[in-house]
Amino acid sequence: MSRASTRQAAARHLLFKGLTGFLLGFPLALWLSWVLTYGGLLPAYVPVRDQIAMWLAVLLWGAAPCVAFLAQSRGQCAIAFLLANAAAFGAWKVLQ
């Protein structure tokens, strides 16, 4: 295998991980911020609870692509994000 084709395959691999982190990280960030903010971790009387949820979603979504690059393969990246989304959605449904 030539170096050019190896670089091209690596670039596609990184593109897939980045897109997976951005696309599947967005709903994951929203569900996790809701679970962490409204799931009983903060008292109901905290006046800035909604702002904490808003900024927490931004931070979680920014961290998702970074975490995606830790996966060893495309399949592992996609499966990890799909399972994380399913778990966060389940927690969101239970606590709703």
Short mmCIF file of N, CA, C and O in Angstrom, two decimals:
data_model
loop_
_atom_site.label_atom_id
_atom_site.label_comp_id
_atom_site.label_asym_id
_atom_site.label_seq_id
_atom_site.Cartn_x
_atom_site.Cartn_y
_atom_site.Cartn_z
N MET A 1 0.84 -1.18 0.00
CA MET A 1 0.00 0.00 0.00
C MET A 1 0.89 1.24 0.00
O MET A 1 1.83 1.35 0.78
N SER A 2 0.57 2.16 -0.84
CA SER A 2 1.40 3.36 -0.95
C SER A 2 1.08 4.34 0.18
O SER A 2 0.06 4.24 0.84
N ARG A 3 1.98 5.27 0.34
CA ARG A 3 1.80 6.27 1.40
C ARG A 3 0.60 7.17 1.13
O ARG A 3 -0.09 7.57 2.05
N ALA A 4 0.36 7.50 -0.12
CA ALA A 4 -0.76 8.38 -0.46
C ALA A 4 -2.09 7.72 -0.12
O ALA A 4 -2.99 8.36 0.44
N SER A 5 -2.23 6.45 -0.43
CA SER A 5 -3.49 5.78 -0.12
C SER A 5 -3.65 5.58 1.39
O SER A 5 -4.76 5.59 1.91
N THR A 6 -2.54 5.39 2.10
CA THR A 6 -2.60 5.26 3.56
C THR A 6 -3.04 6.58 4.18
O THR A 6 -3.88 6.58 5.08
N ARG A 7 -2.51 7.68 3.69
CA ARG A 7 -2.91 9.00 4.21
C ARG A 7 -4.38 9.29 3.89
O ARG A 7 -5.09 9.85 4.71
N GLN A 8 -4.80 8.90 2.69
CA GLN A 8 -6.19 9.15 2.30
C GLN A 8 -7.15 8.32 3.17
O GLN A 8 -8.19 8.81 3.60
N ALA A 9 -6.79 7.08 3.46
CA ALA A 9 -7.62 6.24 4.32
C ALA A 9 -7.66 6.80 5.74
O ALA A 9 -8.71 6.80 6.39
N ALA A 10 -6.53 7.29 6.22
CA ALA A 10 -6.49 7.87 7.57
C ALA A 10 -7.33 9.14 7.63
O ALA A 10 -8.00 9.40 8.63
N ALA A 11 -7.32 9.94 6.56
CA ALA A 11 -8.12 11.16 6.54
C ALA A 11 -9.61 10.84 6.56
O ALA A 11 -10.38 11.50 7.25
N ARG A 12 -10.03 9.82 5.81
CA ARG A 12 -11.44 9.42 5.84
C ARG A 12 -11.83 8.89 7.21
O ARG A 12 -12.93 9.10 7.68
N HIS A 13 -10.89 8.18 7.84
CA HIS A 13 -11.14 7.64 9.17
C HIS A 13 -11.35 8.77 10.18
O HIS A 13 -12.27 8.72 10.99
N LEU A 14 -10.53 9.80 10.10
CA LEU A 14 -10.66 10.94 11.01
C LEU A 14 -11.92 11.76 10.70
O LEU A 14 -12.57 12.26 11.62
N LEU A 15 -12.25 11.89 9.43
CA LEU A 15 -13.47 12.61 9.05
C LEU A 15 -14.69 11.90 9.60
O LEU A 15 -15.61 12.55 10.13
N PHE A 16 -14.73 10.58 9.51
CA PHE A 16 -15.86 9.82 10.04
C PHE A 16 -16.00 10.02 11.55
O PHE A 16 -17.09 10.26 12.05
N LYS A 17 -14.89 9.95 12.26
CA LYS A 17 -14.94 10.14 13.72
C LYS A 17 -15.38 11.54 14.09
O LYS A 17 -16.18 11.72 15.00
N GLY A 18 -14.89 12.54 13.38
CA GLY A 18 -15.29 13.91 13.65
C GLY A 18 -16.77 14.14 13.39
O GLY A 18 -17.47 14.75 14.20
N LEU A 19 -17.26 13.65 12.26
CA LEU A 19 -18.69 13.80 11.95
C LEU A 19 -19.56 13.02 12.93
O LEU A 19 -20.63 13.50 13.33
N THR A 20 -19.12 11.85 13.31
CA THR A 20 -19.86 11.07 14.30
C THR A 20 -19.93 11.81 15.63
O THR A 20 -20.98 11.88 16.26
N GLY A 21 -18.82 12.39 16.04
CA GLY A 21 -18.80 13.15 17.29
C GLY A 21 -19.71 14.36 17.24
O GLY A 21 -20.42 14.65 18.20
N PHE A 22 -19.72 15.07 16.11
CA PHE A 22 -20.58 16.25 16.00
C PHE A 22 -22.05 15.87 15.87
O PHE A 22 -22.90 16.45 16.54
N LEU A 23 -22.36 14.91 15.02
CA LEU A 23 -23.77 14.58 14.77
C LEU A 23 -24.42 13.78 15.90
O LEU A 23 -25.54 14.07 16.31
N LEU A 24 -23.74 12.76 16.39
CA LEU A 24 -24.31 11.98 17.49
C LEU A 24 -24.00 12.59 18.85
O LEU A 24 -24.63 12.23 19.84
N GLY A 25 -23.05 13.50 18.89
CA GLY A 25 -22.74 14.17 20.15
C GLY A 25 -23.75 15.23 20.52
O GLY A 25 -23.93 15.55 21.70
N PHE A 26 -24.44 15.79 19.53
CA PHE A 26 -25.42 16.84 19.81
C PHE A 26 -26.61 16.33 20.63
O PHE A 26 -26.89 16.88 21.70
N PRO A 27 -27.32 15.27 20.18
CA PRO A 27 -28.42 14.79 21.04
C PRO A 27 -27.92 14.24 22.37
O PRO A 27 -28.59 14.40 23.40
N LEU A 28 -26.74 13.65 22.37
CA LEU A 28 -26.17 13.15 23.62
C LEU A 28 -25.92 14.30 24.59
O LEU A 28 -26.23 14.20 25.78
N ALA A 29 -25.39 15.40 24.10
CA ALA A 29 -25.14 16.56 24.96
C ALA A 29 -26.44 17.13 25.51
O ALA A 29 -26.52 17.52 26.68
N LEU A 30 -27.47 17.19 24.68
CA LEU A 30 -28.75 17.72 25.15
C LEU A 30 -29.36 16.83 26.23
O LEU A 30 -29.83 17.32 27.26
N TRP A 31 -29.38 15.53 25.98
CA TRP A 31 -29.96 14.62 26.97
C TRP A 31 -29.15 14.59 28.26
O TRP A 31 -29.72 14.58 29.36
N LEU A 32 -27.83 14.57 28.15
CA LEU A 32 -27.01 14.55 29.37
C LEU A 32 -27.14 15.84 30.16
O LEU A 32 -27.16 15.81 31.40
N SER A 33 -27.21 16.98 29.49
CA SER A 33 -27.37 18.23 30.23
C SER A 33 -28.71 18.27 30.94
O SER A 33 -28.82 18.75 32.06
N TRP A 34 -29.75 17.74 30.30
CA TRP A 34 -31.06 17.69 30.95
C TRP A 34 -31.02 16.75 32.15
O TRP A 34 -31.52 17.11 33.23
N VAL A 35 -30.44 15.58 31.98
CA VAL A 35 -30.38 14.60 33.08
C VAL A 35 -29.57 15.16 34.24
O VAL A 35 -29.97 15.05 35.40
N LEU A 36 -28.43 15.77 33.95
CA LEU A 36 -27.58 16.29 35.02
C LEU A 36 -28.20 17.50 35.71
O LEU A 36 -28.04 17.69 36.92
N THR A 37 -28.93 18.33 34.97
CA THR A 37 -29.48 19.54 35.56
C THR A 37 -30.83 19.30 36.21
O THR A 37 -31.08 19.74 37.32
N TYR A 38 -31.71 18.59 35.52
CA TYR A 38 -33.07 18.41 36.03
C TYR A 38 -33.29 17.04 36.65
O TYR A 38 -34.38 16.76 37.12
N GLY A 39 -32.30 16.20 36.65
CA GLY A 39 -32.46 14.85 37.19
C GLY A 39 -32.28 14.75 38.68
O GLY A 39 -32.07 13.66 39.20
N GLY A 40 -32.33 15.83 39.39
CA GLY A 40 -32.24 15.77 40.83
C GLY A 40 -30.89 16.17 41.39
O GLY A 40 -30.68 16.15 42.59
N LEU A 41 -29.95 16.54 40.53
CA LEU A 41 -28.64 16.93 41.04
C LEU A 41 -28.62 18.37 41.55
O LEU A 41 -27.79 18.72 42.38
N LEU A 42 -29.51 19.19 41.04
CA LEU A 42 -29.63 20.57 41.52
C LEU A 42 -31.00 20.76 42.14
O LEU A 42 -31.99 20.25 41.64
N PRO A 43 -31.09 21.48 43.22
CA PRO A 43 -32.39 21.74 43.81
C PRO A 43 -33.28 22.55 42.87
O PRO A 43 -32.79 23.28 42.01
N ALA A 44 -34.56 22.43 43.03
CA ALA A 44 -35.52 23.10 42.14
C ALA A 44 -35.50 24.61 42.32
O ALA A 44 -35.93 25.34 41.44
N TYR A 45 -35.01 25.10 43.44
CA TYR A 45 -35.06 26.53 43.71
C TYR A 45 -33.84 27.30 43.20
O TYR A 45 -33.74 28.50 43.41
N VAL A 46 -32.91 26.63 42.54
CA VAL A 46 -31.74 27.33 42.00
C VAL A 46 -32.20 28.20 40.83
O VAL A 46 -32.72 27.69 39.85
N PRO A 47 -32.03 29.52 40.90
CA PRO A 47 -32.57 30.39 39.87
C PRO A 47 -31.85 30.31 38.52
O PRO A 47 -32.41 30.67 37.50
N VAL A 48 -30.63 29.84 38.51
CA VAL A 48 -29.87 29.80 37.26
C VAL A 48 -29.80 28.39 36.67
O VAL A 48 -28.94 28.10 35.85
N ARG A 49 -30.72 27.54 37.06
CA ARG A 49 -30.68 26.15 36.62
C ARG A 49 -30.78 26.02 35.10
O ARG A 49 -30.08 25.21 34.50
N ASP A 50 -31.61 26.83 34.47
CA ASP A 50 -31.74 26.76 33.01
C ASP A 50 -30.47 27.21 32.31
O ASP A 50 -30.10 26.67 31.27
N GLN A 51 -29.80 28.22 32.85
CA GLN A 51 -28.55 28.67 32.24
C GLN A 51 -27.45 27.62 32.41
O GLN A 51 -26.62 27.45 31.53
N ILE A 52 -27.46 26.93 33.53
CA ILE A 52 -26.49 25.85 33.73
C ILE A 52 -26.71 24.76 32.69
O ILE A 52 -25.77 24.25 32.09
N ALA A 53 -27.97 24.41 32.43
CA ALA A 53 -28.28 23.39 31.42
C ALA A 53 -27.83 23.85 30.04
O ALA A 53 -27.29 23.06 29.26
N MET A 54 -28.04 25.12 29.73
CA MET A 54 -27.67 25.66 28.43
C MET A 54 -26.15 25.58 28.22
O MET A 54 -25.68 25.09 27.19
N TRP A 55 -25.38 26.03 29.19
CA TRP A 55 -23.93 26.04 29.03
C TRP A 55 -23.33 24.65 29.17
O TRP A 55 -22.30 24.35 28.58
N LEU A 56 -23.97 23.80 29.93
CA LEU A 56 -23.50 22.43 30.06
C LEU A 56 -23.64 21.68 28.74
O LEU A 56 -22.76 20.90 28.35
N ALA A 57 -24.72 21.94 28.00
CA ALA A 57 -24.91 21.31 26.70
C ALA A 57 -23.82 21.72 25.73
O ALA A 57 -23.30 20.90 24.96
N VAL A 58 -23.43 22.98 25.76
CA VAL A 58 -22.36 23.47 24.87
C VAL A 58 -21.05 22.78 25.20
O VAL A 58 -20.32 22.33 24.30
N LEU A 59 -20.73 22.67 26.46
CA LEU A 59 -19.47 22.03 26.87
C LEU A 59 -19.46 20.54 26.51
O LEU A 59 -18.45 20.01 26.05
N LEU A 60 -20.58 19.88 26.74
CA LEU A 60 -20.65 18.45 26.41
C LEU A 60 -20.56 18.22 24.91
O LEU A 60 -19.92 17.27 24.45
N TRP A 61 -21.21 19.08 24.12
CA TRP A 61 -21.14 18.93 22.68
C TRP A 61 -19.74 19.22 22.16
O TRP A 61 -19.27 18.61 21.21
N GLY A 62 -19.03 20.14 22.80
CA GLY A 62 -17.65 20.40 22.42
C GLY A 62 -16.71 19.25 22.78
O GLY A 62 -15.71 19.02 22.10
N ALA A 63 -17.04 18.53 23.82
CA ALA A 63 -16.21 17.40 24.24
C ALA A 63 -16.48 16.14 23.42
O ALA A 63 -15.61 15.26 23.34
N ALA A 64 -17.64 16.04 22.82
CA ALA A 64 -18.01 14.82 22.09
C ALA A 64 -17.06 14.48 20.94
O ALA A 64 -16.61 13.33 20.84
N PRO A 65 -16.71 15.43 20.07
CA PRO A 65 -15.75 15.07 19.00
C PRO A 65 -14.37 14.71 19.55
O PRO A 65 -13.69 13.86 18.99
N CYS A 66 -13.99 15.31 20.66
CA CYS A 66 -12.70 14.97 21.26
C CYS A 66 -12.71 13.52 21.74
O CYS A 66 -11.73 12.79 21.56
N VAL A 67 -13.80 13.10 22.32
CA VAL A 67 -13.94 11.73 22.79
C VAL A 67 -14.01 10.77 21.61
O VAL A 67 -13.51 9.64 21.68
N ALA A 68 -14.62 11.21 20.51
CA ALA A 68 -14.75 10.35 19.32
C ALA A 68 -13.39 9.95 18.78
O ALA A 68 -13.22 8.84 18.27
N PHE A 69 -12.40 10.81 18.88
CA PHE A 69 -11.08 10.50 18.35
C PHE A 69 -10.32 9.49 19.21
O PHE A 69 -9.27 9.02 18.81
N LEU A 70 -10.83 9.15 20.36
CA LEU A 70 -10.19 8.14 21.20
C LEU A 70 -10.52 6.72 20.75
O LEU A 70 -9.85 5.77 21.15
N ALA A 71 -11.56 6.56 19.94
CA ALA A 71 -11.95 5.24 19.46
C ALA A 71 -10.88 4.68 18.53
O ALA A 71 -10.21 5.42 17.81
N GLN A 72 -10.74 3.37 18.52
CA GLN A 72 -9.72 2.74 17.70
C GLN A 72 -10.18 2.49 16.27
O GLN A 72 -9.37 2.36 15.37
N SER A 73 -11.50 2.39 16.06
CA SER A 73 -12.02 2.12 14.73
C SER A 73 -13.32 2.89 14.51
O SER A 73 -13.90 3.44 15.45
N ARG A 74 -13.76 2.91 13.26
CA ARG A 74 -15.03 3.57 12.95
C ARG A 74 -16.19 2.89 13.64
O ARG A 74 -17.07 3.55 14.18
N GLY A 75 -16.19 1.58 13.61
CA GLY A 75 -17.27 0.82 14.24
C GLY A 75 -17.36 1.05 15.73
O GLY A 75 -18.44 1.23 16.29
N GLN A 76 -16.21 1.07 16.38
CA GLN A 76 -16.18 1.30 17.82
C GLN A 76 -16.69 2.70 18.15
O GLN A 76 -17.43 2.89 19.12
N CYS A 77 -16.35 3.67 17.33
CA CYS A 77 -16.80 5.04 17.54
C CYS A 77 -18.32 5.14 17.39
O CYS A 77 -19.00 5.70 18.25
N ALA A 78 -18.85 4.58 16.31
CA ALA A 78 -20.29 4.65 16.07
C ALA A 78 -21.08 3.89 17.14
O ALA A 78 -22.08 4.40 17.65
N ILE A 79 -20.63 2.71 17.49
CA ILE A 79 -21.34 1.91 18.49
C ILE A 79 -21.30 2.59 19.86
O ILE A 79 -22.31 2.62 20.57
N ALA A 80 -20.16 3.15 20.23
CA ALA A 80 -20.06 3.83 21.52
C ALA A 80 -21.02 5.02 21.60
O ALA A 80 -21.70 5.21 22.61
N PHE A 81 -21.09 5.82 20.53
CA PHE A 81 -21.99 6.96 20.55
C PHE A 81 -23.46 6.54 20.49
O PHE A 81 -24.31 7.15 21.14
N LEU A 82 -23.77 5.49 19.75
CA LEU A 82 -25.16 5.03 19.71
C LEU A 82 -25.59 4.47 21.06
O LEU A 82 -26.70 4.73 21.52
N LEU A 83 -24.71 3.71 21.71
CA LEU A 83 -25.04 3.19 23.04
C LEU A 83 -25.15 4.30 24.08
O LEU A 83 -26.02 4.27 24.95
N ALA A 84 -24.27 5.29 23.99
CA ALA A 84 -24.33 6.42 24.92
C ALA A 84 -25.63 7.21 24.72
O ALA A 84 -26.26 7.63 25.69
N ASN A 85 -26.03 7.40 23.46
CA ASN A 85 -27.29 8.09 23.19
C ASN A 85 -28.47 7.29 23.71
O ASN A 85 -29.41 7.85 24.27
N ALA A 86 -28.44 5.97 23.52
CA ALA A 86 -29.53 5.13 24.02
C ALA A 86 -29.62 5.18 25.55
O ALA A 86 -30.71 5.27 26.11
N ALA A 87 -28.46 5.14 26.21
CA ALA A 87 -28.46 5.20 27.67
C ALA A 87 -28.94 6.56 28.18
O ALA A 87 -29.73 6.63 29.13
N ALA A 88 -28.50 7.64 27.54
CA ALA A 88 -28.94 8.98 27.95
C ALA A 88 -30.43 9.17 27.68
O ALA A 88 -31.14 9.78 28.48
N PHE A 89 -30.91 8.65 26.56
CA PHE A 89 -32.33 8.75 26.25
C PHE A 89 -33.15 7.95 27.27
O PHE A 89 -34.19 8.42 27.72
N GLY A 90 -32.66 6.77 27.63
CA GLY A 90 -33.35 5.97 28.65
C GLY A 90 -33.40 6.68 29.99
O GLY A 90 -34.45 6.70 30.65
N ALA A 91 -32.31 7.29 30.39
CA ALA A 91 -32.30 8.05 31.64
C ALA A 91 -33.23 9.26 31.57
O ALA A 91 -33.92 9.58 32.52
N TRP A 92 -33.25 9.90 30.42
CA TRP A 92 -34.15 11.05 30.22
C TRP A 92 -35.61 10.62 30.32
O TRP A 92 -36.42 11.30 30.96
N LYS A 93 -35.96 9.47 29.73
CA LYS A 93 -37.34 8.99 29.78
C LYS A 93 -37.73 8.59 31.20
O LYS A 93 -38.84 8.83 31.64
N VAL A 94 -36.82 7.96 31.92
CA VAL A 94 -37.12 7.53 33.29
C VAL A 94 -37.30 8.73 34.22
O VAL A 94 -38.22 8.75 35.04
N LEU A 95 -36.48 9.74 34.07
CA LEU A 95 -36.53 10.90 34.96
C LEU A 95 -37.53 11.97 34.52
O LEU A 95 -37.77 12.91 35.27
N GLN A 96 -38.10 11.82 33.36
CA GLN A 96 -39.01 12.85 32.85
C GLN A 96 -40.25 12.86 33.60
O GLN A 96 -41.06 12.73 34.12
#
